[in-house]
Short mmCIF file of C-alpha atoms in Angstrom, two decimals:
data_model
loop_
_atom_site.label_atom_id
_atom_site.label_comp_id
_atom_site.label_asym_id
_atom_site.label_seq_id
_atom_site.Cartn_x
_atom_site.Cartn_y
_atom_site.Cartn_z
CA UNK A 1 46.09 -68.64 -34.97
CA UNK A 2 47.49 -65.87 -32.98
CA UNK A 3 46.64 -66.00 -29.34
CA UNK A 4 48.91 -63.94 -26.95
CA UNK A 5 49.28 -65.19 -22.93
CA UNK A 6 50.77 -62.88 -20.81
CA UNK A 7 51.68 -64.92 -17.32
CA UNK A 8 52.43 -62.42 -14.47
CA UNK A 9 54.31 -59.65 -16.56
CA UNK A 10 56.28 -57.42 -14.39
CA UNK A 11 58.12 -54.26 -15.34
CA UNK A 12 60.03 -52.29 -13.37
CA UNK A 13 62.44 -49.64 -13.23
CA UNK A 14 64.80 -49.78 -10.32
CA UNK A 15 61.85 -49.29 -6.94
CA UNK A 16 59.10 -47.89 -9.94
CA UNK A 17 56.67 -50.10 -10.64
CA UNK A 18 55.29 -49.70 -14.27
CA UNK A 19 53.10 -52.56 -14.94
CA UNK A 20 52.48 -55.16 -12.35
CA UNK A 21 51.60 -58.97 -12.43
CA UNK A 22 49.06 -58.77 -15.57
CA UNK A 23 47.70 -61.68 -16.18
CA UNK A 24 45.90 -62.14 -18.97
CA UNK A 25 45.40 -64.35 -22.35
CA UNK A 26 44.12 -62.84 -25.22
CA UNK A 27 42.13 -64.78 -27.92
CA UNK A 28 42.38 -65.64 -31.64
CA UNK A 29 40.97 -63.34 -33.27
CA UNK A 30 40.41 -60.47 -30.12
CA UNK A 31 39.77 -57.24 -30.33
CA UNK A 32 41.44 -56.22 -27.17
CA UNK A 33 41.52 -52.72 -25.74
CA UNK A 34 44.01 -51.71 -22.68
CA UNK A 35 42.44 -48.83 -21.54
CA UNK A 36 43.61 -45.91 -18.21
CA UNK A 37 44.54 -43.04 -18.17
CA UNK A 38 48.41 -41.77 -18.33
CA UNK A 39 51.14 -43.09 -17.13
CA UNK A 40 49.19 -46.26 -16.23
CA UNK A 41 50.86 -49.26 -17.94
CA UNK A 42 48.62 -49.41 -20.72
CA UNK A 43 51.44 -48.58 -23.77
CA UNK A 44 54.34 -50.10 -21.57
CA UNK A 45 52.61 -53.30 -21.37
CA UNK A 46 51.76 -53.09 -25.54
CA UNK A 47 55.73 -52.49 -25.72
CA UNK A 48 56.60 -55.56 -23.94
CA UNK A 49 54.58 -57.55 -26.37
CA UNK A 50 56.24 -55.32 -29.28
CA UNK A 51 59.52 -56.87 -27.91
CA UNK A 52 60.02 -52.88 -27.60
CA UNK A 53 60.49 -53.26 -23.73
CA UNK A 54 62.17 -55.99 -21.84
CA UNK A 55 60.09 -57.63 -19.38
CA UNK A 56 61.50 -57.64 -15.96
CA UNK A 57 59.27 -60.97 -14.89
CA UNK A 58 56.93 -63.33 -17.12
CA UNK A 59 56.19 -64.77 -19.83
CA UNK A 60 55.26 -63.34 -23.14
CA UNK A 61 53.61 -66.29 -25.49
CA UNK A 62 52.46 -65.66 -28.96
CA UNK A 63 50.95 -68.73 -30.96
CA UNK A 64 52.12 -71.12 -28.92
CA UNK A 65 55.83 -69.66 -28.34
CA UNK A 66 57.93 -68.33 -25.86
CA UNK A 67 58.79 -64.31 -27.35
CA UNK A 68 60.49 -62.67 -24.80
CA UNK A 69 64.01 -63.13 -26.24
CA UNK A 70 62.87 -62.67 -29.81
CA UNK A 71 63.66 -59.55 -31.40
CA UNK A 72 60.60 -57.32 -32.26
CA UNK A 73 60.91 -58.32 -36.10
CA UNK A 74 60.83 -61.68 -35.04
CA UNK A 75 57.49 -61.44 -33.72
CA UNK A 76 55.46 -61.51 -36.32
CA UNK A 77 53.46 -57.90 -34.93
CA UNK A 78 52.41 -54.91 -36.61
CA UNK A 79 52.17 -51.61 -35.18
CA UNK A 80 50.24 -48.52 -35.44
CA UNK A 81 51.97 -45.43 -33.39
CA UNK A 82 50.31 -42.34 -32.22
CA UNK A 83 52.61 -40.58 -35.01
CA UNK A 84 52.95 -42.14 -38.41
CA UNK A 85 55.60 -42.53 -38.40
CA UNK A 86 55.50 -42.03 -42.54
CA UNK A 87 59.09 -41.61 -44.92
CA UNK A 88 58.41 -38.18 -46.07
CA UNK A 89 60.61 -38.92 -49.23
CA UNK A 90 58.11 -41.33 -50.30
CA UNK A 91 54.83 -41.42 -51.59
CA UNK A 92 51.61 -43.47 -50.19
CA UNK A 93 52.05 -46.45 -52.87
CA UNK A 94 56.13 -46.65 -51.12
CA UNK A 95 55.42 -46.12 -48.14
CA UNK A 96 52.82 -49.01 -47.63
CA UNK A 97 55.11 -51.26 -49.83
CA UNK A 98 58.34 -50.52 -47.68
CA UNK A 99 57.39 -54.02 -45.28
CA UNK A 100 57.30 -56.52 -47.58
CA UNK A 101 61.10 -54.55 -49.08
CA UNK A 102 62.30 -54.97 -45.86
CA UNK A 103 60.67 -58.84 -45.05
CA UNK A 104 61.98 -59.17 -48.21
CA UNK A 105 58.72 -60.59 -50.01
CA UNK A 106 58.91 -61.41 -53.54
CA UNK A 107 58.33 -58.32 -55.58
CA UNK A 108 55.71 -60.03 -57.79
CA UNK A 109 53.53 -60.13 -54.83
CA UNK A 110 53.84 -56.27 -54.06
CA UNK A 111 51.53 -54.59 -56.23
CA UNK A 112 48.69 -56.95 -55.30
CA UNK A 113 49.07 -56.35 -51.56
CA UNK A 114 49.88 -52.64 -52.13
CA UNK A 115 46.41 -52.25 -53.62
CA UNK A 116 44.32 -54.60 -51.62
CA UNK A 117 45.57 -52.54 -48.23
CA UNK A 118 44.92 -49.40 -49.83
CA UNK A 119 41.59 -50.33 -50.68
CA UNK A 120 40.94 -51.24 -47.27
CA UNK A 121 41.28 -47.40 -46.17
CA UNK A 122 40.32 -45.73 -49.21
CA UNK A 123 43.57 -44.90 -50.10
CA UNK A 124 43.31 -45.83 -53.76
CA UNK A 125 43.45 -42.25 -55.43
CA UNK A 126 46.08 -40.84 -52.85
CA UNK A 127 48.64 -43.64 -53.60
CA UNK A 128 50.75 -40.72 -55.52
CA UNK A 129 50.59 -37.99 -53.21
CA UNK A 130 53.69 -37.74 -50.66
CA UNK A 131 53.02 -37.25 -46.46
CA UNK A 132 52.88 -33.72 -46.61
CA UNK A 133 49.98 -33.42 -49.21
CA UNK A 134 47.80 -35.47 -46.71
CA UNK A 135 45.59 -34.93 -44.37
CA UNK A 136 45.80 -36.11 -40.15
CA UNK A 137 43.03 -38.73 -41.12
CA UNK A 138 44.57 -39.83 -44.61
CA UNK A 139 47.92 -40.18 -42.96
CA UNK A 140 47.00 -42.24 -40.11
CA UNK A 141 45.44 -44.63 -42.87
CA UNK A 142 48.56 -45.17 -44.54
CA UNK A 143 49.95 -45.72 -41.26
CA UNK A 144 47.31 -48.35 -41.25
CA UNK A 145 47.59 -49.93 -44.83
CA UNK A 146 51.45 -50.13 -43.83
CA UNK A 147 49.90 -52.40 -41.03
CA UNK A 148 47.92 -54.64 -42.92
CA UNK A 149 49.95 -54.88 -45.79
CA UNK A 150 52.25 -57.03 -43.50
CA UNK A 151 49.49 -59.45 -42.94
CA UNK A 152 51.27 -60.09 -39.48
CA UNK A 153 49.68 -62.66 -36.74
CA UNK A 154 49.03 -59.30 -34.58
CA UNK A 155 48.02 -55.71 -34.72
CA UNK A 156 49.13 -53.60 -32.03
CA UNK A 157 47.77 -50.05 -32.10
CA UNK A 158 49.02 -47.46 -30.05
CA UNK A 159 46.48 -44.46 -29.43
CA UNK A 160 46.17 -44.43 -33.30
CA UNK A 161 43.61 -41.63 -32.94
CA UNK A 162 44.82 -39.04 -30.63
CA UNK A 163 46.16 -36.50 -33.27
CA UNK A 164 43.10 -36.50 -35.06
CA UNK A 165 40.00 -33.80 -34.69
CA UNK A 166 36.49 -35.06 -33.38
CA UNK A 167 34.94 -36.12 -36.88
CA UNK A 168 38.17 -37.49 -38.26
CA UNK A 169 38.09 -39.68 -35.28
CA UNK A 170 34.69 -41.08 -35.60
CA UNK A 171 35.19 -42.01 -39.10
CA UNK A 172 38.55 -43.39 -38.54
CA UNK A 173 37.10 -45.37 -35.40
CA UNK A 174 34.67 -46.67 -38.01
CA UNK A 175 37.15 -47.65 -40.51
CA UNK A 176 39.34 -49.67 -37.57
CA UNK A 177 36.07 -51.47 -36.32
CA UNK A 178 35.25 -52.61 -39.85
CA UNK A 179 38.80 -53.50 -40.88
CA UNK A 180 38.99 -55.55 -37.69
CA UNK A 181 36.16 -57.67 -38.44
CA UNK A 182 37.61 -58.08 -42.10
CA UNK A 183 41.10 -59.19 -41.39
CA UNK A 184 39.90 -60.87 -38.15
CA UNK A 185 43.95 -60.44 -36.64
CA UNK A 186 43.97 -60.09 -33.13
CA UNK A 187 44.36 -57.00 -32.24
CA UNK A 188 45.51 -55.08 -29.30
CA UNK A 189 44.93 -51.55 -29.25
CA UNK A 190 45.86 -48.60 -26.03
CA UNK A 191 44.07 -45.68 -25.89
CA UNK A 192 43.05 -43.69 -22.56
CA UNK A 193 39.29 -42.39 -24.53
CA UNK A 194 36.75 -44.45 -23.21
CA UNK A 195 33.96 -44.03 -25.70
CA UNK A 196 37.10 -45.63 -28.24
CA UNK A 197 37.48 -48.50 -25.80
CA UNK A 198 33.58 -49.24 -25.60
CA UNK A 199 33.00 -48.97 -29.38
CA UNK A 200 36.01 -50.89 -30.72
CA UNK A 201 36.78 -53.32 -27.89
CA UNK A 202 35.65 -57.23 -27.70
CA UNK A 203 36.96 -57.19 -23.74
CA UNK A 204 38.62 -54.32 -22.63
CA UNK A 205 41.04 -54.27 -19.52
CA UNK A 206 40.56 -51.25 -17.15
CA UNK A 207 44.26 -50.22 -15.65
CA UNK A 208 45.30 -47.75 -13.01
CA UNK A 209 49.27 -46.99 -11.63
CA UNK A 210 50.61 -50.40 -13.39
CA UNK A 211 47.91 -52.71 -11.99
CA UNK A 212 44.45 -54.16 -13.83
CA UNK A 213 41.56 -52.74 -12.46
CA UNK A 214 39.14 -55.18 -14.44
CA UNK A 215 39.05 -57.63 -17.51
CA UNK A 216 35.52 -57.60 -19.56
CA UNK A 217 33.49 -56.71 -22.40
CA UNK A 218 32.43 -53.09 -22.45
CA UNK A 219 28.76 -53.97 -21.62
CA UNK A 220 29.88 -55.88 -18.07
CA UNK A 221 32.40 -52.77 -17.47
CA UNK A 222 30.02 -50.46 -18.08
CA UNK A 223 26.88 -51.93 -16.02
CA UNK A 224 29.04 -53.75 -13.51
CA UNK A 225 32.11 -51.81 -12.53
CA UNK A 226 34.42 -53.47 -10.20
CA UNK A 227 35.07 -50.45 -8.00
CA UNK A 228 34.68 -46.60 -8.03
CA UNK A 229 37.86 -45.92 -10.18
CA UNK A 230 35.96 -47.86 -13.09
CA UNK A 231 32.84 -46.35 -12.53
CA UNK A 232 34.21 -43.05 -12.67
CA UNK A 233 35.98 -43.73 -15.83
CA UNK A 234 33.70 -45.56 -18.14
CA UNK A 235 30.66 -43.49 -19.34
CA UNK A 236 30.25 -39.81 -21.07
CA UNK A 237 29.45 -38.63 -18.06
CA UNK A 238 31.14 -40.74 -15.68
CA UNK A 239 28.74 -42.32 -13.12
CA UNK A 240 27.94 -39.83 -10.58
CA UNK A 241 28.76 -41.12 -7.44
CA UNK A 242 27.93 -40.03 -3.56
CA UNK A 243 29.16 -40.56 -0.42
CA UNK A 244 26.86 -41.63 2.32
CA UNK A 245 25.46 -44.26 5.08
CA UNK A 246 23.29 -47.29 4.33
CA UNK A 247 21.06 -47.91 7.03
CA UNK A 248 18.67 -50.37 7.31
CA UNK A 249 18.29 -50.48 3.51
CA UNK A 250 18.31 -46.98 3.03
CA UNK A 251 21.06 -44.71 1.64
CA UNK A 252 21.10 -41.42 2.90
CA UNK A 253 23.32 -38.87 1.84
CA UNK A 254 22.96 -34.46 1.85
CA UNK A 255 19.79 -33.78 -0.18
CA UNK A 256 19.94 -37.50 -0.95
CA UNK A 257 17.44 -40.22 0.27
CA UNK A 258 17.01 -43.59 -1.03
CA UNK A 259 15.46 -46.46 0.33
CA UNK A 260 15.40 -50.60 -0.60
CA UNK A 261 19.13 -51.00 -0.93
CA UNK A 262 20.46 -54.18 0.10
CA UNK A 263 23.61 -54.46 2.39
CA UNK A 264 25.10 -54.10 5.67
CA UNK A 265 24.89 -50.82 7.39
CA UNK A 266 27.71 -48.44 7.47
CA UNK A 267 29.08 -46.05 5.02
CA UNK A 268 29.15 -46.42 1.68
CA UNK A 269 29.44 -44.32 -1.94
CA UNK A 270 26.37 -44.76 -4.29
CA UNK A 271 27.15 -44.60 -7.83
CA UNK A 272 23.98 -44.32 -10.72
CA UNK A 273 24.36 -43.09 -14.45
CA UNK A 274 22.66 -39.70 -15.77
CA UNK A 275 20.77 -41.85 -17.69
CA UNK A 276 18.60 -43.93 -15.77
CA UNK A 277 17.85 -40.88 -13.16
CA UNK A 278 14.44 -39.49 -14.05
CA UNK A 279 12.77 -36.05 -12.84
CA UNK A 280 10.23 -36.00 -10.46
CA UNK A 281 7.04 -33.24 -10.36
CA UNK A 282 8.18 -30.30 -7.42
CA UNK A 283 10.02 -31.99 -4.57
CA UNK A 284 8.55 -35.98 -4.39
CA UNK A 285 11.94 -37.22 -5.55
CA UNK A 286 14.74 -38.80 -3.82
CA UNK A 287 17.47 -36.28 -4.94
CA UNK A 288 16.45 -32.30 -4.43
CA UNK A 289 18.95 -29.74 -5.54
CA UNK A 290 19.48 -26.61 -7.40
CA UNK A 291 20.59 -26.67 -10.94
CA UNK A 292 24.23 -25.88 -11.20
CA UNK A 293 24.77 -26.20 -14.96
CA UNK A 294 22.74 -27.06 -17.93
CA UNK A 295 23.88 -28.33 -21.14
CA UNK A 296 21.81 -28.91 -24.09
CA UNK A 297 22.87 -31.85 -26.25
CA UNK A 298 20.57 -31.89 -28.74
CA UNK A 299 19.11 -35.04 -28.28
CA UNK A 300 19.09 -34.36 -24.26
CA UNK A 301 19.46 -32.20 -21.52
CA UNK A 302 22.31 -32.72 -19.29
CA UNK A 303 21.30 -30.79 -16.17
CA UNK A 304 24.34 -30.78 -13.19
CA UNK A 305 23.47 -30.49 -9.39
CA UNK A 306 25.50 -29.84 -6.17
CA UNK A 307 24.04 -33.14 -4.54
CA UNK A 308 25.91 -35.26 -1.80
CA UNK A 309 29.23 -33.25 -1.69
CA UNK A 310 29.23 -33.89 -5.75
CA UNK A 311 28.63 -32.64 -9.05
CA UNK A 312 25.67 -35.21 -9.84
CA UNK A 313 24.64 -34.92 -13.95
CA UNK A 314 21.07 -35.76 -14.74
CA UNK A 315 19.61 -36.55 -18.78
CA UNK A 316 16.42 -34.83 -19.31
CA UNK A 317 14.05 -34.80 -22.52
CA UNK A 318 15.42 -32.52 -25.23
CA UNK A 319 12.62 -30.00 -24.52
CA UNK A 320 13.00 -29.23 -21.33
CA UNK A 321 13.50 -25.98 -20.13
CA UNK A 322 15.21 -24.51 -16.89
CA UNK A 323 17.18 -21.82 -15.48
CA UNK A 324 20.69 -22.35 -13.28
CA UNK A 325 19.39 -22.01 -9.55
CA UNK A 326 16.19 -23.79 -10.77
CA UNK A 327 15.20 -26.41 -7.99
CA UNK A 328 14.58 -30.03 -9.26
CA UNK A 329 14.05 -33.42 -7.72
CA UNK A 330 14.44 -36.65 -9.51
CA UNK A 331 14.46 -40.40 -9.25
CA UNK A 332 17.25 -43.20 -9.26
CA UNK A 333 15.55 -46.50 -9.32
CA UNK A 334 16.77 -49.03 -6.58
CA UNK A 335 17.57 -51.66 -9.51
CA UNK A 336 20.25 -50.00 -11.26
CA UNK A 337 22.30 -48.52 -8.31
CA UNK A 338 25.51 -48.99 -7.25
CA UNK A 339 26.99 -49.20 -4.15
CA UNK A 340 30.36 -49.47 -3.39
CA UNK A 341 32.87 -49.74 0.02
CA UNK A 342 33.36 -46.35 1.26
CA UNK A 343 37.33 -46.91 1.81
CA UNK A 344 38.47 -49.18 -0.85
CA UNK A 345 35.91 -48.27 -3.55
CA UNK A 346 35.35 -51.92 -4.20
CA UNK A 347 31.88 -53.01 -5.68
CA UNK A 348 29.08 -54.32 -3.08
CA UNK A 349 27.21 -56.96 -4.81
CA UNK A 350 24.19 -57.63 -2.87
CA UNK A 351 23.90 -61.07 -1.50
#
């Protein structure tokens, strides 16, 4: 068992604020994904559970135990950095044994747990080859095997993917999901790519300038963001949201009307996802603009409209066909709109 509480971390330097009260405890067995973007706590607070980073208030606990005065080898944590972090002297098959040399576990047991990582991440044929003869992804999968060869109480995984090219990190993101449910270590893993966070993540906390925007699993996130920064940073493309008055029900907005909204009058921003807007035949739709871009995904459309003081994206079918400067008009059903408080960005749930 390996469950990590975290009870009102602080960290500070001098009057900066770096991460601030997080709260949070993090299951047996979680896949847990910190998730902002730069500069916003996410890697500081995976330090502070590293034993990398003092805490300046709080408690770390890990199975049970008090941590923050253990030293990071104490800890009983693995971690996968950004860079390998490889010994360039040393081939795969050394580099993935060089834990258990250093934990000092009996060399009979090497070999065996040598191979068994490897096989993990298909490493098995590459086991000769030094650093420099491998590729981004084959690199970052020693950097992995090095990991699990440990078999530590927790994984900590530090924007493993970021140096690697688009295909490299689908595959790699496939490799992590499937290793995770086969070791079944909790995990906590920092990255500031959202479509990681949503496809890796068991709960995945939102953060923004040290503080925790929201704690859930990527389908609550996603259809239920706490406020606008969430909104706008969960999705590919980010909700589109627009500023306007609700009225007696009705949410209007420049080249924007849309009526059966619950909640008090006054102004308001709505938010809806490309997805679940649909065109409308000439101009009977709530939302009439001119195209401003189109992009053609092959499996959509993703048309863009000036609409509302915003850039508002819209999914079409595949096949259609427009021109930039094109009018169109389209629908947002009532049922999956957002609306949110004009000044703090805070979610209105209707009541």
């Amino acid at each position: 068992m390996a469950e990590i509480q975290l009870r009102n971390i602080n960290k500070r330097w001098g009057s900066f604020v770096g991460v601030d009260n997080f709260d949070l405890t993090i299951a047996d067995q979680e896949f847990l994904v910190l998730l902002g973007p730069s500069g916003c706590g996410k890697t500081t607070t995976m330090r502070m559970i590293a034993g990398l980073e003092d805490a300046t208030e709080g408690e770390i606990i890990i199975d049970g135990k008090v941590v923050n005065d253990l030293d990071p080898k104490d800890r009983d944590v693995a971690m996968v950095f950004q860079s390998y972090g490889l010994y360039p002297n040393m081939n795969v098959y050394d580099n993935i044994r060089f834990p258990l040399k250093v934990r000092k576990v009996p060399e009979n047991e090497h070999d065996e747990r040598v191979r068994r990582a490897s096989a993990m991440v298909e490493l098995d044929e590459f086991l000769h080859r030094k650093p420099a003869e491998l590729s981004g992804g084959q690199r970052q999968r020693v950097a992995l095997a090095r990991a699990i060869v440990r078999e530590p109480n927790v994984f900590l995984m530090d924007e493993p993917l970021s140096n690697l090219d688009a295909k490299l990190r689908v595959s790699t993101r496939a490799q992590i999901k499937n290793l995770s449910h086969e070791l079944k270590v909790t995990t906590v893993y920092v990255t500031h790519d959202q479509i990681e966070a949503m496809t890796l993540a068991d709960r995945v906390v939102v953060m923004k300038q040290g503080k925790v925007q929201q704690v859930g699993t990527p389908t609550d996130i996603y259809d239920h963001p706490a406020n606008t920064f969430v909104a706008s940073f969960i999705g590919s493309p980010a909700m589109n949201l627009m500023d306007g008055t609700l009225s007696g029900g009705t949410f209007s907005g420049d080249k924007v009307s849309i009526a059966g909204l619950p909640g008090a009058d006054g102004p308001v921003t709505l938010g809806f996802r490309a997805e679940d807007a649909t065109l409308a035949e000439g101009s009977a739709g709530q939302i009439m603009a001119p195209i401003y871009t189109i992009e053609l995904l092959g499996d959509a459309t993703m048309l863009t409209v000036r609409a509302g003081g915003q850039l508002v994206s819209v999914k079409a079918h595949k096949e259609f066909r427009a021109k930039i400067g094109d009018m169109i008009s389209f629908n947002v059903p009532v049922a999956i709109c957002h609306l949110f408080d004009k000044e703090s960005g805070t979610r209105i749930d209707a009541t």
